[in-house]
Coordinates of C-alpha atoms in Angstrom, one line a residue:
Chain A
X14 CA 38.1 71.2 68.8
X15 CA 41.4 70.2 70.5
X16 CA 44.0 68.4 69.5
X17 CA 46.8 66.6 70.4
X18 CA 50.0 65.5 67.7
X19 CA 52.7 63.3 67.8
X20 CA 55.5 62.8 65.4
X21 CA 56.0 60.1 63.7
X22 CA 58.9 59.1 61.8
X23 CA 58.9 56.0 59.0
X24 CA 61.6 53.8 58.2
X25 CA 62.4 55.6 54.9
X26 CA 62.9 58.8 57.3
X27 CA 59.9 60.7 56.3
X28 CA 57.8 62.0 58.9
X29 CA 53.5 62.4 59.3
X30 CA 51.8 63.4 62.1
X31 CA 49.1 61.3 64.2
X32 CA 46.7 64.2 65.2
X33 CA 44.0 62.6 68.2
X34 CA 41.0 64.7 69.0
X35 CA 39.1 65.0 71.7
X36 CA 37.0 62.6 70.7
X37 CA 39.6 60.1 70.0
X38 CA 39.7 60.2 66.5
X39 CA 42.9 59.9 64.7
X40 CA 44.2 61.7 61.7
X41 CA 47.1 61.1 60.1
X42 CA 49.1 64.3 58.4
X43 CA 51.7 64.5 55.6
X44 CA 54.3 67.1 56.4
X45 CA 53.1 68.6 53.2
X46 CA 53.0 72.6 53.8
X47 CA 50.3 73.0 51.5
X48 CA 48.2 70.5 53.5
X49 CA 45.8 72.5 55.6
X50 CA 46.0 70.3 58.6
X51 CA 49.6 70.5 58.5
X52 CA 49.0 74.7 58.3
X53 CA 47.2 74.1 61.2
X54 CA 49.9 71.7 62.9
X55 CA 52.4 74.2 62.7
X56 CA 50.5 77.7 63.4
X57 CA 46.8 76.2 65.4
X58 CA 46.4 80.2 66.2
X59 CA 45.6 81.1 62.2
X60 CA 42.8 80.6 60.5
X61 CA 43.7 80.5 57.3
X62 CA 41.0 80.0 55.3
X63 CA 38.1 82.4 56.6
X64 CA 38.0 85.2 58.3
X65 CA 36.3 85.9 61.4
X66 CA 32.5 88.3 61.5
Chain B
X22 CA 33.0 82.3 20.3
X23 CA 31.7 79.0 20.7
X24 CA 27.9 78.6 21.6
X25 CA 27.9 78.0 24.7
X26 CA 29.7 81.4 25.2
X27 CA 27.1 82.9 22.9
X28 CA 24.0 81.7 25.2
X29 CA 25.8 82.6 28.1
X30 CA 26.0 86.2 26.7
X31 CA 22.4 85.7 25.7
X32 CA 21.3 85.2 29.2
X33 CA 23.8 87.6 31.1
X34 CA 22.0 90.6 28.6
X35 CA 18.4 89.2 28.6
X36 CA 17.8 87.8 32.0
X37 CA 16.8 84.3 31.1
X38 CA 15.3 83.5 27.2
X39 CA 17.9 80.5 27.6
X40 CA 19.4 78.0 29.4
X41 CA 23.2 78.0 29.4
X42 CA 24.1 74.5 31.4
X43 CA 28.0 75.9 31.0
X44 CA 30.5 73.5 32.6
X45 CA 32.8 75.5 34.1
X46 CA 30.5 79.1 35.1
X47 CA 29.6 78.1 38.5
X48 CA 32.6 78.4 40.7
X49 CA 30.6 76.1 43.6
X50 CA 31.3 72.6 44.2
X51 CA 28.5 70.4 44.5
X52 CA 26.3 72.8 44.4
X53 CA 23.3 71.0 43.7
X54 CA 24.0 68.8 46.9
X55 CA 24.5 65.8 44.8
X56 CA 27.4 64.3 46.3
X57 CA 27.8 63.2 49.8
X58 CA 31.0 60.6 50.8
X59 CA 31.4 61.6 54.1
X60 CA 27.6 60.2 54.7
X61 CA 24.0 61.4 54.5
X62 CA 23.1 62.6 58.2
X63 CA 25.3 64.6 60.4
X64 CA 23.9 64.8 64.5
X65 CA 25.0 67.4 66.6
X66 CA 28.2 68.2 64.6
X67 CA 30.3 71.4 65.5
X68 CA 32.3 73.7 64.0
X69 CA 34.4 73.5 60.3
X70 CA 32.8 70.1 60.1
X71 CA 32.9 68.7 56.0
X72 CA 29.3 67.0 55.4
X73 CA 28.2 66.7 52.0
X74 CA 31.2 67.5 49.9
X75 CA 33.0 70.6 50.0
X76 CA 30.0 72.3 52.8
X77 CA 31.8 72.4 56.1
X78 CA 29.7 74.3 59.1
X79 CA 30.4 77.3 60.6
X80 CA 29.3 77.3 64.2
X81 CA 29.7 78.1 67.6
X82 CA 27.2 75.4 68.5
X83 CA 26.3 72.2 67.3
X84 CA 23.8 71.4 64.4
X85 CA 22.2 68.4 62.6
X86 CA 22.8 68.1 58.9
X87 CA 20.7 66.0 56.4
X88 CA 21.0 65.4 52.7
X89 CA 16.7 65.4 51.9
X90 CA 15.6 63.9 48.8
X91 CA 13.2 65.8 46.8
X92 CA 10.0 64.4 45.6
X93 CA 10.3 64.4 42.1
X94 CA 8.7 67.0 40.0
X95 CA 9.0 69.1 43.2
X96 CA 12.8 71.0 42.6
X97 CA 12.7 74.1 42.8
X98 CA 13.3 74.8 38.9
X99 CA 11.2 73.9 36.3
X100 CA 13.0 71.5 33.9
X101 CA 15.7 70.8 36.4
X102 CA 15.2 67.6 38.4
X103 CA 17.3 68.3 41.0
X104 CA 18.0 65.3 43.6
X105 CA 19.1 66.0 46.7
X106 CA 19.0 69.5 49.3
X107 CA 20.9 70.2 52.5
X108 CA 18.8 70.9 55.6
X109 CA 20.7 72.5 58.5
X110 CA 18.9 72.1 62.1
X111 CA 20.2 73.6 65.3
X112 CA 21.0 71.7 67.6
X113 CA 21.8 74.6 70.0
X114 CA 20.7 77.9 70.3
X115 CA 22.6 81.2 71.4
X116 CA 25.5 80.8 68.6
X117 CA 26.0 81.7 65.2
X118 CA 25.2 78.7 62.0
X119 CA 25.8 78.1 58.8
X120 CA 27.4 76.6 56.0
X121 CA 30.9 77.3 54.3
X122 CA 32.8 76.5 50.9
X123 CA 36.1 77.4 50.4
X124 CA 36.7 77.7 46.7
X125 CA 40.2 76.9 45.8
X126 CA 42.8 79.9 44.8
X127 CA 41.9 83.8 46.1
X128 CA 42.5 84.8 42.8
X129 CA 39.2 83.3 41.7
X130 CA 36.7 85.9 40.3
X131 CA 38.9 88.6 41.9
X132 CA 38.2 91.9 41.0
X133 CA 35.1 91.1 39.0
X134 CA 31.7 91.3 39.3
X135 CA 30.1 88.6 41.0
X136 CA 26.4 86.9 41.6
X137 CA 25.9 84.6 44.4
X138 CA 23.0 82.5 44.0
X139 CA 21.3 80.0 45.9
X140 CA 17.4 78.2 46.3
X141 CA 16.2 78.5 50.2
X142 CA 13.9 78.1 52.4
X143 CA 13.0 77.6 56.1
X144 CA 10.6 75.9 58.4
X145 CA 9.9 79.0 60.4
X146 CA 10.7 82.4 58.4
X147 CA 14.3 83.4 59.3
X148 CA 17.3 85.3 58.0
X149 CA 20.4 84.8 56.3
X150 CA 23.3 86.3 56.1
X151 CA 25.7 85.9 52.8
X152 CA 29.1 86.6 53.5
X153 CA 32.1 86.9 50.6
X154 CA 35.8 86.6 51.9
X155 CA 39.1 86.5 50.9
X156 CA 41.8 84.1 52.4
X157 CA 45.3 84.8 51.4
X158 CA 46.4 80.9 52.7
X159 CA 49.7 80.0 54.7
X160 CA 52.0 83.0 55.1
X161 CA 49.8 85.2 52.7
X162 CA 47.9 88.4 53.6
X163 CA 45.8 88.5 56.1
X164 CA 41.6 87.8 54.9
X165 CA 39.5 90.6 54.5
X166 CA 35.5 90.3 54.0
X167 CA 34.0 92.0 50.9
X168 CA 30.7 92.3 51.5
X169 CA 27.6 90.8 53.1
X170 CA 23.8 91.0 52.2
X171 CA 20.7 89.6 54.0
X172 CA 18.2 87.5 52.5
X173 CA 14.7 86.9 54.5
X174 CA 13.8 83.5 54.0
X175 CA 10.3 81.8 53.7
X176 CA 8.4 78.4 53.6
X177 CA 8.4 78.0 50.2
X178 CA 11.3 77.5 48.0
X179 CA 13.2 80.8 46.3
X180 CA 15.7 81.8 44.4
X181 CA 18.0 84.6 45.9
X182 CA 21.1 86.4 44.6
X183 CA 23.6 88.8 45.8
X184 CA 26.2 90.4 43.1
X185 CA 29.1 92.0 44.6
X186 CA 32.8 92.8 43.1
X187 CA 35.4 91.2 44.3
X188 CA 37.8 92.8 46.3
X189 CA 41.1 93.2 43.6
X190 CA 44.4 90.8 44.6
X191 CA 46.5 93.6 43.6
X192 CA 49.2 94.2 46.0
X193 CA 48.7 90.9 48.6
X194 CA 50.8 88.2 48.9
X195 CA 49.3 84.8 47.8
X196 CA 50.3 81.6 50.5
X197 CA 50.1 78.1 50.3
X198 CA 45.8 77.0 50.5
X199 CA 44.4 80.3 49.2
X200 CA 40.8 80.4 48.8
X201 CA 37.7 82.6 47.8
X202 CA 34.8 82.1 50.7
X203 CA 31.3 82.1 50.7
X204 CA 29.2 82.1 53.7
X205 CA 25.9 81.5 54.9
X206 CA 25.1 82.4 58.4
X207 CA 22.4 82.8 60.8
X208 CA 23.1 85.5 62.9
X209 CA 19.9 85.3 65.2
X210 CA 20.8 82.8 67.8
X211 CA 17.3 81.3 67.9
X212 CA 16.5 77.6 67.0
X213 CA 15.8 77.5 63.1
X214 CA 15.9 74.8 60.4
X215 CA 16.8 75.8 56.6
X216 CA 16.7 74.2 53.6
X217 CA 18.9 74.9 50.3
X218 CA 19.9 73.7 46.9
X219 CA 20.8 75.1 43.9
X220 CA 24.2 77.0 44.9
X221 CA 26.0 79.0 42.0
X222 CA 29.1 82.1 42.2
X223 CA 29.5 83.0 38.8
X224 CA 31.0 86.2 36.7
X225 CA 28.9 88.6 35.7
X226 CA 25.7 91.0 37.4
X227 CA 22.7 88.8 36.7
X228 CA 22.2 85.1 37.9
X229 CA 21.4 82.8 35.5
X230 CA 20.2 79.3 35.2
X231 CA 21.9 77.1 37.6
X232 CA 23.9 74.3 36.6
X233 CA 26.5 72.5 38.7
X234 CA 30.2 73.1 38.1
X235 CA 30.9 70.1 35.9
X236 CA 27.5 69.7 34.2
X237 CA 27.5 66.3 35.0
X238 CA 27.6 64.0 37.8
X239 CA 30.4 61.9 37.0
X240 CA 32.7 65.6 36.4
X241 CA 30.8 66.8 39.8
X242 CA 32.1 63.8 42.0
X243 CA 35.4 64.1 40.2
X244 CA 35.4 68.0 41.3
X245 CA 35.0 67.0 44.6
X246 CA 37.2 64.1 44.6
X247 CA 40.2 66.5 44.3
X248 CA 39.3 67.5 47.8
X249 CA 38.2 64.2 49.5
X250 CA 38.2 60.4 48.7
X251 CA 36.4 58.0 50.7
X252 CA 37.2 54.3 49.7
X253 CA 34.3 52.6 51.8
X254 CA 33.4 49.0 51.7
X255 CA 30.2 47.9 50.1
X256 CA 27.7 46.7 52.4
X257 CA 26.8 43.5 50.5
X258 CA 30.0 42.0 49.1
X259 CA 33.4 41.4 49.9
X260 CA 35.2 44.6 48.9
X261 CA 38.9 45.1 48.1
X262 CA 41.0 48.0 49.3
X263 CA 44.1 46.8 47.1
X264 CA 47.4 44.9 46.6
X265 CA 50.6 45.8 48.9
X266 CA 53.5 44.0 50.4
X267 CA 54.3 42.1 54.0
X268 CA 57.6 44.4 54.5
X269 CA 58.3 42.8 57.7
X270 CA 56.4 40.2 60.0
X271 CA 54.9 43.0 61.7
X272 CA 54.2 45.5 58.4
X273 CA 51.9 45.0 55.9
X274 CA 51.9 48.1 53.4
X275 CA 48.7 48.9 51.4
X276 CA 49.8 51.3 47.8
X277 CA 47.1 52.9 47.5
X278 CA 46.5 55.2 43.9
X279 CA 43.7 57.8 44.0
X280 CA 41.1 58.0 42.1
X281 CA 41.4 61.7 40.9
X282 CA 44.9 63.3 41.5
X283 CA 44.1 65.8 44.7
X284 CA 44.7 69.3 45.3
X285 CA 47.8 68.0 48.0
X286 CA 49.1 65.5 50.0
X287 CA 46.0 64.0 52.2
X288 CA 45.2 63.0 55.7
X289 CA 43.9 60.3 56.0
X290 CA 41.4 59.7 58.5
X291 CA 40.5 55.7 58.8
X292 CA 38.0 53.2 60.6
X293 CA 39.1 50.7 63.3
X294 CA 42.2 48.3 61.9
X295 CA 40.1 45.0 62.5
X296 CA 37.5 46.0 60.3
X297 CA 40.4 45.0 57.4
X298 CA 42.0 41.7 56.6
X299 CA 45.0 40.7 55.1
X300 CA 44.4 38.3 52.8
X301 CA 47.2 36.1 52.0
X302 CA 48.7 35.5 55.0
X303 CA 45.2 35.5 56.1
X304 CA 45.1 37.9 59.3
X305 CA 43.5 40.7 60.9
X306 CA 45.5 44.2 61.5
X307 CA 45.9 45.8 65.0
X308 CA 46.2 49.2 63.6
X309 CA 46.4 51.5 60.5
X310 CA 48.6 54.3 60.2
X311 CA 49.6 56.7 57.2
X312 CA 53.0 56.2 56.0
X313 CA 53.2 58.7 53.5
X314 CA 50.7 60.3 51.0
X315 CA 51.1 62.6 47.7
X316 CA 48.8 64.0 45.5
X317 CA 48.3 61.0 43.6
X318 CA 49.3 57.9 46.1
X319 CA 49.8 56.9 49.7
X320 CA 51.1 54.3 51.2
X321 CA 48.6 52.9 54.1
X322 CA 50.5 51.0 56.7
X323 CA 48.6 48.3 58.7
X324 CA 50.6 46.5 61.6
X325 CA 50.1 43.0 61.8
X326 CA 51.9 39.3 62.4
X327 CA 52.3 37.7 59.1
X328 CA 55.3 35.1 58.5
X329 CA 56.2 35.5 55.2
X330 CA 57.3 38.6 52.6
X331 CA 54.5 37.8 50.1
X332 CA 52.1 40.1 48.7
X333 CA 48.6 40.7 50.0
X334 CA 45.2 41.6 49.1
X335 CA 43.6 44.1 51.2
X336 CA 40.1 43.3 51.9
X337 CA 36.9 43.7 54.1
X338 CA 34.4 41.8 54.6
X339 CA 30.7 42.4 53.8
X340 CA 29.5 42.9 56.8
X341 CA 32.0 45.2 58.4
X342 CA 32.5 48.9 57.4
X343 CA 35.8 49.9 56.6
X344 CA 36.9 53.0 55.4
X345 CA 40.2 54.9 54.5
X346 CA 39.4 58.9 53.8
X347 CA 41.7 61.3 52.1
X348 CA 41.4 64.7 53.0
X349 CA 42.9 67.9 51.0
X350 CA 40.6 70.3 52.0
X351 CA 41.3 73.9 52.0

């Protein structure tokens, strides 16, 4: 799946990110590092979570 | 020692005279297949998609997922009237399937003997491949697989197992999202459908009586509401999402407080901003953001044109479904 991500900042200054798929769908990430999407935001090359065969 | 730690030794040294139902023993999730927010039928879904709770496919293709009910009297185990199964059906060929759970922390069962145990079958004999593995998370050392065994799979339902030790921790570094992995993969390429039920990863060398994580169902949604939270409307009533404040003419903030406290801040994933309404000033939304989230609130942010800085009930109504879903998945 492919992504796109766009930063968005509120008016209290935080930030999240609107992910979009290829699909269209649209997920919305807290810049929380220990939120896997935003694992994935930051490095989309690791796999964290499982290793490959 | 308290009883249930007495039985438990019972079984693990006589192979089954008794039936420890032990909260906490089975390291799986939802591993009866009971609990299933995210929906009931999957088509042509790809790869690291969630279905039922805390499953999420591992593919190179694209499969169809179904919870199946069974006909009672007709689970697997004798005395347990299990509910639901997961069937996975290819929905394309040439590519490896199966089904994952991440279970939360790489330090779980490390170093220790493990059984993996798990009720399947398949419409056309097949094989499986169970696969342990270790992810260190964000930042941490890099995943390792411990082991792997191959179970040949019939028609009927049966019980297999797989005990393995854990690779040890000793000497990795531990990131952010770490996570103990169990896999089941068909390795063949060729069109199959499987059926399974009755997952458990406990301590110890012998399998004993399954018995979900919690022990109960209301534990066993809470379990997997520390991963995922899906505030859908009802299909029948009027449902309410929750109180918030007009901030502006053009924001309309929803406070939303989880049910359970989850493992992190979520994503939220949500439906179409006109499936809402904004009661009070009485008004559809044109969209739906996420303003901010923590373990234990967020703050949903609907745009809309409202005249006033009054409170507002966040609603849908019976015959539209909304939804706002909180992800903190591994």
């Amino acid at each position: 799946m492919k992504y796109t991500y766009e930063v968005i900042t509120s008016d209290f200054g935080g930030q999240v990110i609107k992910r979009t798929d290829e699909n269209g769908l649209v997920a919305w990430i807290p810049t929380d590092l220990t939120n896997s999407d935003y694992q994935r935001y930051l490095n989309p090359e690791a796999e964290q979570s499982t290793p490959n065969l | 020692m308290s009883r249930a730690q007495v039985t438990s030794t019972v079984e693990q040294n006589t192979g089954g005279a008794v039936a420890p139902f032990v909260a906490g023993k089975n390291k799986i999730i939802n591993g009866d297949f009971g609990i299933w927010q995210r929906g009931t039928s999957f088509s042509a879904v790809g790869n690291q998609t969630y279905t039922a709770d805390r499953w999420f496919t591992e593919t190179g293709g694209t499969a169809n997922i179904t919870q199946q009910t069974f006909t009672p009297g007709t689970a697997p185990v004798a005395g347990y009237e299990g509910t639901y199964y997961l069937q996975y059906a290819t929905a394309t060929t040439n590519a490896t399937h199966g089904i994952d759970q991440r279970i939360e922390d790489v330090r779980t069962l490390a170093g220790q003997t493990v059984t993996i145990s798990a009720w399947m079958k398949a419409n056309a004999a097949t094989t499986m491949t169970v696969i342990g593995s270790q992810a260190f998370g964000s930042g941490g050392s890099a995943g390792n697989d411990i082991g792997s065994t191959t179970w040949t799979l019939g028609t009927s339902w049966q019980r297999f197992t797989w005990t393995v030790t854990m690779t040890s921790v000793a000497g990795k570094t531990i990131g952010a999202g770490s996570s103990t992995n169990i896999r089941f993969l068909n390795l063949t390429n060729a069109a199959f459908t499987f059926q399974i039920w009755g997952v458990q990863v406990e301590a110890g060398s012998v399998a004993t009586p399954f018995t979900t994580a919690s022990g109960t169902l209301q534990g066993e949604l809470a379990a997997c509401q520390r991963y995922f939270q899906s505030l859908t409307s009802a299909s029948n009533v009027d449902t309410s999402f929750g109180m918030g404040i007009n901030r502006s003419t053009t924001i309309s903030d929803l406070a939303v407080a989880f049910l359970v406290s989850m493992r992190t801040s979520p994503t939220l994933t949500a439906s179409a901003a006109n499936l809402f309404y904004i009661a009070g000033p009485n008004v559809a939304p044109t969209a739906v953001a996420l303003n901010g989230s923590c373990p234990f609130s967020a703050t949903v942010r609907f745009t809309t044109t409202v005249t006033n800085a009054a409170a507002f009930q966040c609603i849908a109504f019976n015959t539209l479904l909304a939804y706002l879903q909180f992800s903190a998945e591994l």
